[in-house]
């Protein structure tokens, strides 16, 4: 049975802090090196399979986004056995003062040395009217 996970909520806060601090080493330790790991970003070209690719891109983007603040919210966080997930809506604060509400979903596997990210998916919400030209039930 899935249960709320205070441990994964705390890890979510650390993920946001690591992005704010440009802490690439944190992500090197937190992404799983197993086959199948995937990170998906907000840009249509941000589809990164594999630990090596994810590591290189995160390092580059953390440098490119220097000055970004990622402010954690109170996410949903659940686990069952060796699997867990977190879904939150952190606020991105850009150096020019722009604020964007991001959506972040992270799936974890509890490996022998702790919780590791096996799927990372971030997005920026776009209204249905803008994306498909139609209002849908929300």
mmCIF file with all atom_site columns, C-alpha atoms in Angstrom:
data_model
loop_
_atom_site.group_PDB
_atom_site.id
_atom_site.type_symbol
_atom_site.label_atom_id
_atom_site.label_alt_id
_atom_site.label_comp_id
_atom_site.label_asym_id
_atom_site.label_entity_id
_atom_site.label_seq_id
_atom_site.pdbx_PDB_ins_code
_atom_site.Cartn_x
_atom_site.Cartn_y
_atom_site.Cartn_z
_atom_site.occupancy
_atom_site.B_iso_or_equiv
_atom_site.pdbx_formal_charge
_atom_site.auth_seq_id
_atom_site.auth_comp_id
_atom_site.auth_asym_id
_atom_site.auth_atom_id
_atom_site.pdbx_PDB_model_num
ATOM 1   C CA . UNK A 1 1   ? 0.000   0.000  0.000   1.00 0.00 ? 1   UNK A CA 1
ATOM 2   C CA . UNK A 1 2   ? 1.325   3.443  -0.933  1.00 0.00 ? 2   UNK A CA 1
ATOM 3   C CA . UNK A 1 3   ? 2.053   5.655  2.025   1.00 0.00 ? 3   UNK A CA 1
ATOM 4   C CA . UNK A 1 4   ? 2.957   9.308  2.345   1.00 0.00 ? 4   UNK A CA 1
ATOM 5   C CA . UNK A 1 5   ? 6.713   9.756  2.555   1.00 0.00 ? 5   UNK A CA 1
ATOM 6   C CA . UNK A 1 6   ? 8.243   12.502 4.681   1.00 0.00 ? 6   UNK A CA 1
ATOM 7   C CA . UNK A 1 7   ? 11.664  11.280 3.520   1.00 0.00 ? 7   UNK A CA 1
ATOM 8   C CA . UNK A 1 8   ? 10.829  11.922 -0.144  1.00 0.00 ? 8   UNK A CA 1
ATOM 9   C CA . UNK A 1 9   ? 9.308   15.317 0.706   1.00 0.00 ? 9   UNK A CA 1
ATOM 10  C CA . UNK A 1 10  ? 12.619  16.221 2.329   1.00 0.00 ? 10  UNK A CA 1
ATOM 11  C CA . UNK A 1 11  ? 14.491  14.949 -0.718  1.00 0.00 ? 11  UNK A CA 1
ATOM 12  C CA . UNK A 1 12  ? 12.284  17.140 -2.949  1.00 0.00 ? 12  UNK A CA 1
ATOM 13  C CA . UNK A 1 13  ? 13.348  20.182 -0.918  1.00 0.00 ? 13  UNK A CA 1
ATOM 14  C CA . UNK A 1 14  ? 16.993  19.147 -1.399  1.00 0.00 ? 14  UNK A CA 1
ATOM 15  C CA . UNK A 1 15  ? 16.430  18.783 -5.169  1.00 0.00 ? 15  UNK A CA 1
ATOM 16  C CA . UNK A 1 16  ? 15.093  22.328 -5.335  1.00 0.00 ? 16  UNK A CA 1
ATOM 17  C CA . UNK A 1 17  ? 17.953  23.645 -3.190  1.00 0.00 ? 17  UNK A CA 1
ATOM 18  C CA . UNK A 1 18  ? 20.523  21.849 -5.369  1.00 0.00 ? 18  UNK A CA 1
ATOM 19  C CA . UNK A 1 19  ? 19.078  23.501 -8.470  1.00 0.00 ? 19  UNK A CA 1
ATOM 20  C CA . UNK A 1 20  ? 19.209  26.911 -6.785  1.00 0.00 ? 20  UNK A CA 1
ATOM 21  C CA . UNK A 1 21  ? 22.814  26.317 -5.689  1.00 0.00 ? 21  UNK A CA 1
ATOM 22  C CA . UNK A 1 22  ? 23.954  24.885 -9.040  1.00 0.00 ? 22  UNK A CA 1
ATOM 23  C CA . UNK A 1 23  ? 25.015  21.721 -7.190  1.00 0.00 ? 23  UNK A CA 1
ATOM 24  C CA . UNK A 1 24  ? 25.782  19.336 -10.056 1.00 0.00 ? 24  UNK A CA 1
ATOM 25  C CA . UNK A 1 25  ? 27.442  16.857 -7.666  1.00 0.00 ? 25  UNK A CA 1
ATOM 26  C CA . UNK A 1 26  ? 24.130  16.400 -5.865  1.00 0.00 ? 26  UNK A CA 1
ATOM 27  C CA . UNK A 1 27  ? 22.498  15.253 -9.093  1.00 0.00 ? 27  UNK A CA 1
ATOM 28  C CA . UNK A 1 28  ? 25.426  12.968 -9.950  1.00 0.00 ? 28  UNK A CA 1
ATOM 29  C CA . UNK A 1 29  ? 24.736  11.176 -6.658  1.00 0.00 ? 29  UNK A CA 1
ATOM 30  C CA . UNK A 1 30  ? 20.940  11.182 -6.963  1.00 0.00 ? 30  UNK A CA 1
ATOM 31  C CA . UNK A 1 31  ? 20.285  9.966  -10.509 1.00 0.00 ? 31  UNK A CA 1
ATOM 32  C CA . UNK A 1 32  ? 20.295  6.213  -10.936 1.00 0.00 ? 32  UNK A CA 1
ATOM 33  C CA . UNK A 1 33  ? 22.976  4.782  -13.219 1.00 0.00 ? 33  UNK A CA 1
ATOM 34  C CA . UNK A 1 34  ? 20.676  1.876  -14.131 1.00 0.00 ? 34  UNK A CA 1
ATOM 35  C CA . UNK A 1 35  ? 19.397  1.322  -17.654 1.00 0.00 ? 35  UNK A CA 1
ATOM 36  C CA . UNK A 1 36  ? 16.121  3.102  -18.320 1.00 0.00 ? 36  UNK A CA 1
ATOM 37  C CA . UNK A 1 37  ? 16.769  6.308  -16.361 1.00 0.00 ? 37  UNK A CA 1
ATOM 38  C CA . UNK A 1 38  ? 15.187  9.280  -18.151 1.00 0.00 ? 38  UNK A CA 1
ATOM 39  C CA . UNK A 1 39  ? 14.910  13.032 -17.651 1.00 0.00 ? 39  UNK A CA 1
ATOM 40  C CA . UNK A 1 40  ? 12.399  15.172 -19.538 1.00 0.00 ? 40  UNK A CA 1
ATOM 41  C CA . UNK A 1 41  ? 12.509  18.958 -19.437 1.00 0.00 ? 41  UNK A CA 1
ATOM 42  C CA . UNK A 1 42  ? 10.161  21.720 -20.501 1.00 0.00 ? 42  UNK A CA 1
ATOM 43  C CA . UNK A 1 43  ? 11.672  22.307 -23.959 1.00 0.00 ? 43  UNK A CA 1
ATOM 44  C CA . UNK A 1 44  ? 10.526  19.933 -26.749 1.00 0.00 ? 44  UNK A CA 1
ATOM 45  C CA . UNK A 1 45  ? 14.205  18.978 -27.280 1.00 0.00 ? 45  UNK A CA 1
ATOM 46  C CA . UNK A 1 46  ? 14.745  18.084 -23.613 1.00 0.00 ? 46  UNK A CA 1
ATOM 47  C CA . UNK A 1 47  ? 14.444  14.290 -23.683 1.00 0.00 ? 47  UNK A CA 1
ATOM 48  C CA . UNK A 1 48  ? 17.529  12.791 -22.089 1.00 0.00 ? 48  UNK A CA 1
ATOM 49  C CA . UNK A 1 49  ? 17.884  9.000  -21.755 1.00 0.00 ? 49  UNK A CA 1
ATOM 50  C CA . UNK A 1 50  ? 20.725  7.557  -19.700 1.00 0.00 ? 50  UNK A CA 1
ATOM 51  C CA . UNK A 1 51  ? 22.851  8.629  -16.785 1.00 0.00 ? 51  UNK A CA 1
ATOM 52  C CA . UNK A 1 52  ? 25.752  9.995  -18.868 1.00 0.00 ? 52  UNK A CA 1
ATOM 53  C CA . UNK A 1 53  ? 23.519  12.227 -20.989 1.00 0.00 ? 53  UNK A CA 1
ATOM 54  C CA . UNK A 1 54  ? 21.547  13.450 -17.972 1.00 0.00 ? 54  UNK A CA 1
ATOM 55  C CA . UNK A 1 55  ? 24.761  14.233 -16.069 1.00 0.00 ? 55  UNK A CA 1
ATOM 56  C CA . UNK A 1 56  ? 26.200  16.308 -18.929 1.00 0.00 ? 56  UNK A CA 1
ATOM 57  C CA . UNK A 1 57  ? 23.004  18.239 -19.552 1.00 0.00 ? 57  UNK A CA 1
ATOM 58  C CA . UNK A 1 58  ? 22.317  18.955 -15.882 1.00 0.00 ? 58  UNK A CA 1
ATOM 59  C CA . UNK A 1 59  ? 25.873  20.229 -15.438 1.00 0.00 ? 59  UNK A CA 1
ATOM 60  C CA . UNK A 1 60  ? 25.550  22.515 -18.466 1.00 0.00 ? 60  UNK A CA 1
ATOM 61  C CA . UNK A 1 61  ? 22.102  23.817 -17.566 1.00 0.00 ? 61  UNK A CA 1
ATOM 62  C CA . UNK A 1 62  ? 22.911  24.408 -13.908 1.00 0.00 ? 62  UNK A CA 1
ATOM 63  C CA . UNK A 1 63  ? 25.786  26.607 -15.097 1.00 0.00 ? 63  UNK A CA 1
ATOM 64  C CA . UNK A 1 64  ? 23.660  28.335 -17.754 1.00 0.00 ? 64  UNK A CA 1
ATOM 65  C CA . UNK A 1 65  ? 20.885  29.038 -15.232 1.00 0.00 ? 65  UNK A CA 1
ATOM 66  C CA . UNK A 1 66  ? 23.155  30.547 -12.586 1.00 0.00 ? 66  UNK A CA 1
ATOM 67  C CA . UNK A 1 67  ? 21.125  32.903 -10.413 1.00 0.00 ? 67  UNK A CA 1
ATOM 68  C CA . UNK A 1 68  ? 17.933  30.868 -10.755 1.00 0.00 ? 68  UNK A CA 1
ATOM 69  C CA . UNK A 1 69  ? 16.032  30.190 -7.536  1.00 0.00 ? 69  UNK A CA 1
ATOM 70  C CA . UNK A 1 70  ? 13.845  27.104 -7.276  1.00 0.00 ? 70  UNK A CA 1
ATOM 71  C CA . UNK A 1 71  ? 11.445  27.562 -4.359  1.00 0.00 ? 71  UNK A CA 1
ATOM 72  C CA . UNK A 1 72  ? 9.920   24.324 -3.156  1.00 0.00 ? 72  UNK A CA 1
ATOM 73  C CA . UNK A 1 73  ? 6.257   24.017 -2.339  1.00 0.00 ? 73  UNK A CA 1
ATOM 74  C CA . UNK A 1 74  ? 4.592   21.288 -0.270  1.00 0.00 ? 74  UNK A CA 1
ATOM 75  C CA . UNK A 1 75  ? 4.602   18.361 -2.729  1.00 0.00 ? 75  UNK A CA 1
ATOM 76  C CA . UNK A 1 76  ? 2.749   15.090 -2.805  1.00 0.00 ? 76  UNK A CA 1
ATOM 77  C CA . UNK A 1 77  ? 5.196   12.321 -1.886  1.00 0.00 ? 77  UNK A CA 1
ATOM 78  C CA . UNK A 1 78  ? 4.436   8.616  -1.639  1.00 0.00 ? 78  UNK A CA 1
ATOM 79  C CA . UNK A 1 79  ? 6.310   5.338  -1.561  1.00 0.00 ? 79  UNK A CA 1
ATOM 80  C CA . UNK A 1 80  ? 5.625   1.637  -1.592  1.00 0.00 ? 80  UNK A CA 1
ATOM 81  C CA . UNK A 1 81  ? 8.433   -0.851 -1.141  1.00 0.00 ? 81  UNK A CA 1
ATOM 82  C CA . UNK A 1 82  ? 11.463  0.206  -3.166  1.00 0.00 ? 82  UNK A CA 1
ATOM 83  C CA . UNK A 1 83  ? 9.578   2.728  -5.335  1.00 0.00 ? 83  UNK A CA 1
ATOM 84  C CA . UNK A 1 84  ? 8.460   6.258  -4.596  1.00 0.00 ? 84  UNK A CA 1
ATOM 85  C CA . UNK A 1 85  ? 7.406   9.449  -6.295  1.00 0.00 ? 85  UNK A CA 1
ATOM 86  C CA . UNK A 1 86  ? 7.109   13.165 -5.662  1.00 0.00 ? 86  UNK A CA 1
ATOM 87  C CA . UNK A 1 87  ? 4.961   15.678 -7.527  1.00 0.00 ? 87  UNK A CA 1
ATOM 88  C CA . UNK A 1 88  ? 5.240   19.353 -6.794  1.00 0.00 ? 88  UNK A CA 1
ATOM 89  C CA . UNK A 1 89  ? 4.858   22.838 -8.201  1.00 0.00 ? 89  UNK A CA 1
ATOM 90  C CA . UNK A 1 90  ? 8.040   24.703 -7.341  1.00 0.00 ? 90  UNK A CA 1
ATOM 91  C CA . UNK A 1 91  ? 8.308   28.381 -8.232  1.00 0.00 ? 91  UNK A CA 1
ATOM 92  C CA . UNK A 1 92  ? 11.152  29.341 -10.563 1.00 0.00 ? 92  UNK A CA 1
ATOM 93  C CA . UNK A 1 93  ? 12.515  32.807 -9.854  1.00 0.00 ? 93  UNK A CA 1
ATOM 94  C CA . UNK A 1 94  ? 14.713  34.050 -12.688 1.00 0.00 ? 94  UNK A CA 1
ATOM 95  C CA . UNK A 1 95  ? 17.499  36.582 -12.091 1.00 0.00 ? 95  UNK A CA 1
ATOM 96  C CA . UNK A 1 96  ? 15.460  39.291 -13.898 1.00 0.00 ? 96  UNK A CA 1
ATOM 97  C CA . UNK A 1 97  ? 12.613  38.845 -11.394 1.00 0.00 ? 97  UNK A CA 1
ATOM 98  C CA . UNK A 1 98  ? 10.381  36.732 -13.628 1.00 0.00 ? 98  UNK A CA 1
ATOM 99  C CA . UNK A 1 99  ? 8.509   34.004 -11.734 1.00 0.00 ? 99  UNK A CA 1
ATOM 100 C CA . UNK A 1 100 ? 7.246   30.819 -13.372 1.00 0.00 ? 100 UNK A CA 1
ATOM 101 C CA . UNK A 1 101 ? 5.215   28.053 -11.757 1.00 0.00 ? 101 UNK A CA 1
ATOM 102 C CA . UNK A 1 102 ? 6.856   24.774 -12.753 1.00 0.00 ? 102 UNK A CA 1
ATOM 103 C CA . UNK A 1 103 ? 5.466   21.276 -12.391 1.00 0.00 ? 103 UNK A CA 1
ATOM 104 C CA . UNK A 1 104 ? 7.927   18.592 -11.371 1.00 0.00 ? 104 UNK A CA 1
ATOM 105 C CA . UNK A 1 105 ? 7.364   14.858 -11.074 1.00 0.00 ? 105 UNK A CA 1
ATOM 106 C CA . UNK A 1 106 ? 10.193  12.613 -9.908  1.00 0.00 ? 106 UNK A CA 1
ATOM 107 C CA . UNK A 1 107 ? 10.088  8.822  -9.608  1.00 0.00 ? 107 UNK A CA 1
ATOM 108 C CA . UNK A 1 108 ? 12.608  7.183  -7.291  1.00 0.00 ? 108 UNK A CA 1
ATOM 109 C CA . UNK A 1 109 ? 13.916  3.695  -6.668  1.00 0.00 ? 109 UNK A CA 1
ATOM 110 C CA . UNK A 1 110 ? 15.409  2.911  -3.284  1.00 0.00 ? 110 UNK A CA 1
ATOM 111 C CA . UNK A 1 111 ? 18.789  1.437  -4.233  1.00 0.00 ? 111 UNK A CA 1
ATOM 112 C CA . UNK A 1 112 ? 21.327  0.101  -1.697  1.00 0.00 ? 112 UNK A CA 1
ATOM 113 C CA . UNK A 1 113 ? 22.854  3.586  -1.290  1.00 0.00 ? 113 UNK A CA 1
ATOM 114 C CA . UNK A 1 114 ? 19.549  5.469  -1.014  1.00 0.00 ? 114 UNK A CA 1
ATOM 115 C CA . UNK A 1 115 ? 16.765  6.909  -3.116  1.00 0.00 ? 115 UNK A CA 1
ATOM 116 C CA . UNK A 1 116 ? 17.800  7.407  -6.757  1.00 0.00 ? 116 UNK A CA 1
ATOM 117 C CA . UNK A 1 117 ? 15.960  9.259  -9.501  1.00 0.00 ? 117 UNK A CA 1
ATOM 118 C CA . UNK A 1 118 ? 14.791  6.970  -12.307 1.00 0.00 ? 118 UNK A CA 1
ATOM 119 C CA . UNK A 1 119 ? 12.421  9.459  -13.984 1.00 0.00 ? 119 UNK A CA 1
ATOM 120 C CA . UNK A 1 120 ? 12.461  13.262 -13.882 1.00 0.00 ? 120 UNK A CA 1
ATOM 121 C CA . UNK A 1 121 ? 9.750   15.219 -15.699 1.00 0.00 ? 121 UNK A CA 1
ATOM 122 C CA . UNK A 1 122 ? 9.361   18.973 -15.521 1.00 0.00 ? 122 UNK A CA 1
ATOM 123 C CA . UNK A 1 123 ? 6.849   21.109 -17.355 1.00 0.00 ? 123 UNK A CA 1
ATOM 124 C CA . UNK A 1 124 ? 5.358   24.563 -17.530 1.00 0.00 ? 124 UNK A CA 1
ATOM 125 C CA . UNK A 1 125 ? 1.584   24.547 -17.654 1.00 0.00 ? 125 UNK A CA 1
ATOM 126 C CA . UNK A 1 126 ? 0.013   25.808 -20.883 1.00 0.00 ? 126 UNK A CA 1
ATOM 127 C CA . UNK A 1 127 ? -3.709  26.524 -21.073 1.00 0.00 ? 127 UNK A CA 1
ATOM 128 C CA . UNK A 1 128 ? -5.664  24.077 -23.238 1.00 0.00 ? 128 UNK A CA 1
ATOM 129 C CA . UNK A 1 129 ? -7.014  27.043 -25.212 1.00 0.00 ? 129 UNK A CA 1
ATOM 130 C CA . UNK A 1 130 ? -3.450  28.042 -26.090 1.00 0.00 ? 130 UNK A CA 1
ATOM 131 C CA . UNK A 1 131 ? -2.161  24.515 -26.791 1.00 0.00 ? 131 UNK A CA 1
ATOM 132 C CA . UNK A 1 132 ? -5.048  23.024 -28.782 1.00 0.00 ? 132 UNK A CA 1
ATOM 133 C CA . UNK A 1 133 ? -7.432  25.929 -29.318 1.00 0.00 ? 133 UNK A CA 1
ATOM 134 C CA . UNK A 1 134 ? -10.159 24.346 -27.234 1.00 0.00 ? 134 UNK A CA 1
ATOM 135 C CA . UNK A 1 135 ? -11.439 24.623 -23.682 1.00 0.00 ? 135 UNK A CA 1
ATOM 136 C CA . UNK A 1 136 ? -11.519 21.273 -21.879 1.00 0.00 ? 136 UNK A CA 1
ATOM 137 C CA . UNK A 1 137 ? -12.881 20.306 -18.475 1.00 0.00 ? 137 UNK A CA 1
ATOM 138 C CA . UNK A 1 138 ? -10.159 20.810 -15.860 1.00 0.00 ? 138 UNK A CA 1
#
